[in-house]
Amino acid sequence: FMADHDAWRELGEIYVSLQ
């Protein structure tokens, strides 16, 4: 679960950078 959480966090950062 920890690794999955980190993956979602990274995706979130990418999403914000694309805004």
CSV table of C-alpha atoms in Angstrom, one decimal:
chain,number,residue,atom,x,y,z
A,1,PHE,CA,0.0,0.0,0.0
A,2,MET,CA,2.9,2.4,0.8
A,3,ALA,CA,4.3,2.0,-2.7
A,4,ASP,CA,0.9,2.6,-4.2
A,5,HIS,CA,0.4,5.7,-2.1
A,6,ASP,CA,3.8,7.0,-3.4
A,7,ALA,CA,2.7,6.3,-6.9
A,8,TRP,CA,-0.5,8.3,-6.5
A,9,ARG,CA,1.5,11.2,-4.8
A,10,GLU,CA,3.8,11.3,-7.8
A,11,LEU,CA,0.9,11.3,-10.2
A,12,GLY,CA,-0.7,14.1,-8.3
A,13,GLU,CA,2.5,16.2,-8.5
A,14,ILE,CA,2.6,15.6,-12.3
A,15,TYR,CA,-1.1,16.6,-12.5
A,16,VAL,CA,-0.4,19.9,-10.7
A,17,SER,CA,2.7,20.6,-12.8
A,18,LEU,CA,0.5,20.3,-15.9
A,19,GLN,CA,-2.0,22.8,-14.7
